[in-house]
Coordinates of C-alpha atoms in Angstrom, one line a residue:
X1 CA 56.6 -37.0 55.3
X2 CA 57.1 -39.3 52.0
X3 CA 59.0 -41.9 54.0
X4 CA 56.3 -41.8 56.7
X5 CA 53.5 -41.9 53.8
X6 CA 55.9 -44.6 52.1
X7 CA 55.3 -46.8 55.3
X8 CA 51.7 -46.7 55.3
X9 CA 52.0 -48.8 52.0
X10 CA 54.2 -51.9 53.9
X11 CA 57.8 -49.7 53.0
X12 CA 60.8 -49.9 55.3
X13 CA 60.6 -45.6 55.0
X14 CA 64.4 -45.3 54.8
X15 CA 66.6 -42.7 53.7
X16 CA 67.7 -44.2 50.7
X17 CA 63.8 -43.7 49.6
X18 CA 64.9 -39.4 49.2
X19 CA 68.0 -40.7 47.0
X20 CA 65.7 -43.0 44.6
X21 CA 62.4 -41.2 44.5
X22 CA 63.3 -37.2 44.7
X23 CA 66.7 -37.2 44.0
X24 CA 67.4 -35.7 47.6
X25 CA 70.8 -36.9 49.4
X26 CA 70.7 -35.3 53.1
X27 CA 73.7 -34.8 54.8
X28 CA 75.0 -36.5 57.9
X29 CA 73.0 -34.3 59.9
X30 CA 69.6 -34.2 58.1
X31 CA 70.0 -37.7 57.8
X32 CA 70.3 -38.8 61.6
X33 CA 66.9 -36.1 61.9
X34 CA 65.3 -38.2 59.4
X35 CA 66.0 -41.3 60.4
X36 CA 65.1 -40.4 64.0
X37 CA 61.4 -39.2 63.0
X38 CA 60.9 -42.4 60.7
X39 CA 61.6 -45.0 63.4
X40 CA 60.0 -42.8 66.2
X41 CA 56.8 -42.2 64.6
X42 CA 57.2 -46.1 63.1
X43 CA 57.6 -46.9 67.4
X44 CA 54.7 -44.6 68.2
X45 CA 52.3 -45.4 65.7
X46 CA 49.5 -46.8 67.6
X47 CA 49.7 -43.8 70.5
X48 CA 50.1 -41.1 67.3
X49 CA 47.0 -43.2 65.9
X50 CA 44.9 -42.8 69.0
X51 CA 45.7 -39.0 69.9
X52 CA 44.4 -38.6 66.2
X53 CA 41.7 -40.7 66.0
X54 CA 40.0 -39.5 69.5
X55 CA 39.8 -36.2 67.7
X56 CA 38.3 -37.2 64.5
X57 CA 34.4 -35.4 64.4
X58 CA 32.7 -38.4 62.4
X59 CA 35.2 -39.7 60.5
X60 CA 37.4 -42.6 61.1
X61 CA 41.5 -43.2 61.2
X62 CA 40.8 -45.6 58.1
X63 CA 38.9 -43.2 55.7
X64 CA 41.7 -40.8 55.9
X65 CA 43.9 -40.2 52.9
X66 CA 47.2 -41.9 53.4
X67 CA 48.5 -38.4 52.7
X68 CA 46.8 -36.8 55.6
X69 CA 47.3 -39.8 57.7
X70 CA 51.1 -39.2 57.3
X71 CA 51.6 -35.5 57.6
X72 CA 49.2 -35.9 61.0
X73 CA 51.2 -38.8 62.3
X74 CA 54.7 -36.8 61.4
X75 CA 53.2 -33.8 63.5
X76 CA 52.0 -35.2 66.1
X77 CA 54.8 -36.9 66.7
X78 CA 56.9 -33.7 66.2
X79 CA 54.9 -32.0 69.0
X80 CA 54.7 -35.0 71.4
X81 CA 58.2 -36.4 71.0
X82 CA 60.4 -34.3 68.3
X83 CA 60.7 -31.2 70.8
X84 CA 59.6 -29.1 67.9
X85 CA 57.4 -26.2 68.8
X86 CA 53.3 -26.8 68.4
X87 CA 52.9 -23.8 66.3
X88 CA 55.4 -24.4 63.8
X89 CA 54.9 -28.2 63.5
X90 CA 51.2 -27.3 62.7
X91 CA 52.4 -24.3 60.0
X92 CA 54.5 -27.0 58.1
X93 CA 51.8 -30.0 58.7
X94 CA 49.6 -27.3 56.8
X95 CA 51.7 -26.8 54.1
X96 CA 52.2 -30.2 53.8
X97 CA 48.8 -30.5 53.2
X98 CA 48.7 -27.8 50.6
X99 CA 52.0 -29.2 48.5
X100 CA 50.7 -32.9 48.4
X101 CA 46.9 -33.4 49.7
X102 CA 44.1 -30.5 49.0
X103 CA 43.2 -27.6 50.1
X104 CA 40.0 -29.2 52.0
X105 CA 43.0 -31.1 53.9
X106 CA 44.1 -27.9 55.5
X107 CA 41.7 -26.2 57.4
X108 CA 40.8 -30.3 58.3
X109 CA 44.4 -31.1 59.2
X110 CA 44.7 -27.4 61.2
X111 CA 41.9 -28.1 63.1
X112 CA 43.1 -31.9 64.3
X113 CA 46.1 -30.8 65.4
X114 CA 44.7 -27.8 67.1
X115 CA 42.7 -30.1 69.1
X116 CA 45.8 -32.7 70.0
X117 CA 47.7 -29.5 70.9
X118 CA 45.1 -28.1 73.6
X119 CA 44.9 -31.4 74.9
X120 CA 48.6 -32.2 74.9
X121 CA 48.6 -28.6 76.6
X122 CA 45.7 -29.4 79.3
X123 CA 47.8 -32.4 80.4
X124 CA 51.1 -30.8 81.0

C-alpha cells in the first residue's frame, strides 16, 4: 500500500522504497508479489479508477485522501486481477484504513468495495 500511495505523488513505487522508508527488505518471494501488484495496479489504474469512482455516492475520485485512494486501488486490483479472495482483500483494505487513514475511512472504504465486489460478482 505505501508504494501504491508513494505513486500517487509522481514515485516510481519500487521495492527499494520498503528498504529506505520502513526498514523492510522482502525476500525473493515477497518481492516478485510486490513488485507484481505495483506495476499491475500502475497498468490498471484508469479501469481500478473507474470501478471506484462509478461507486462513489457524491463524492469524487479527486477529493479522496491519497491514503484511501491507494488502499482502494491496491484492493480492487487484488480482487479483479491478484486472484486474492473478495472477503479477505476487503478485511486487510479495512485495516489498512484503520493503521494509516481514519476510522471514518473504514466503514467508507468497506462499503466501496462491497459495492465493486457485488458488481464484479453480477458480471461473472
Amino acid at each position: 500500500m505505501q508504494l501504491v500511495f508513494e505513486q500517487l505523488f509522481g514515485g516510481e513505487g519500487e521495492t527499494q522504497t520498503l528498504v529506505d522508508l520502513v526498514d523492510y527488505a522482502p525476500g525473493e518471494s515477497d518481492r516478485a508479489y510486490i513488485e507484481g501488484v505495483v506495476s499491475g495496479v500502475h497498468e490498471h489504474a484508469e479501469e481500478i479508477d473507474e470501478e471506484i469512482a462509478a461507486c462513489l455516492k457524491g463524492w469524487r475520485l479527486e477529493r479522496l485522501s491519497r491514503v484511501d485512494l491507494a488502499v482502494l486501488r491496491l484492493s480492487v486490483y487484488e480482487m479483479k486481477y491478484g486472484g486474492i479472495p473478495v472477503a479477505v482483500s476487503i478485511n486487510e483494505a479495512v485495516e489498512l484504513a484503520r493503521k494509516y487513514s481514519s476510522e471514518q475511512s473504514c466503514p467508507f472504504i468497506n462499503g466501496v468495495l462491497g459495492t465493486i465486489s457485488r458488481k464484479m460478482a453480477a458480471r461473472a
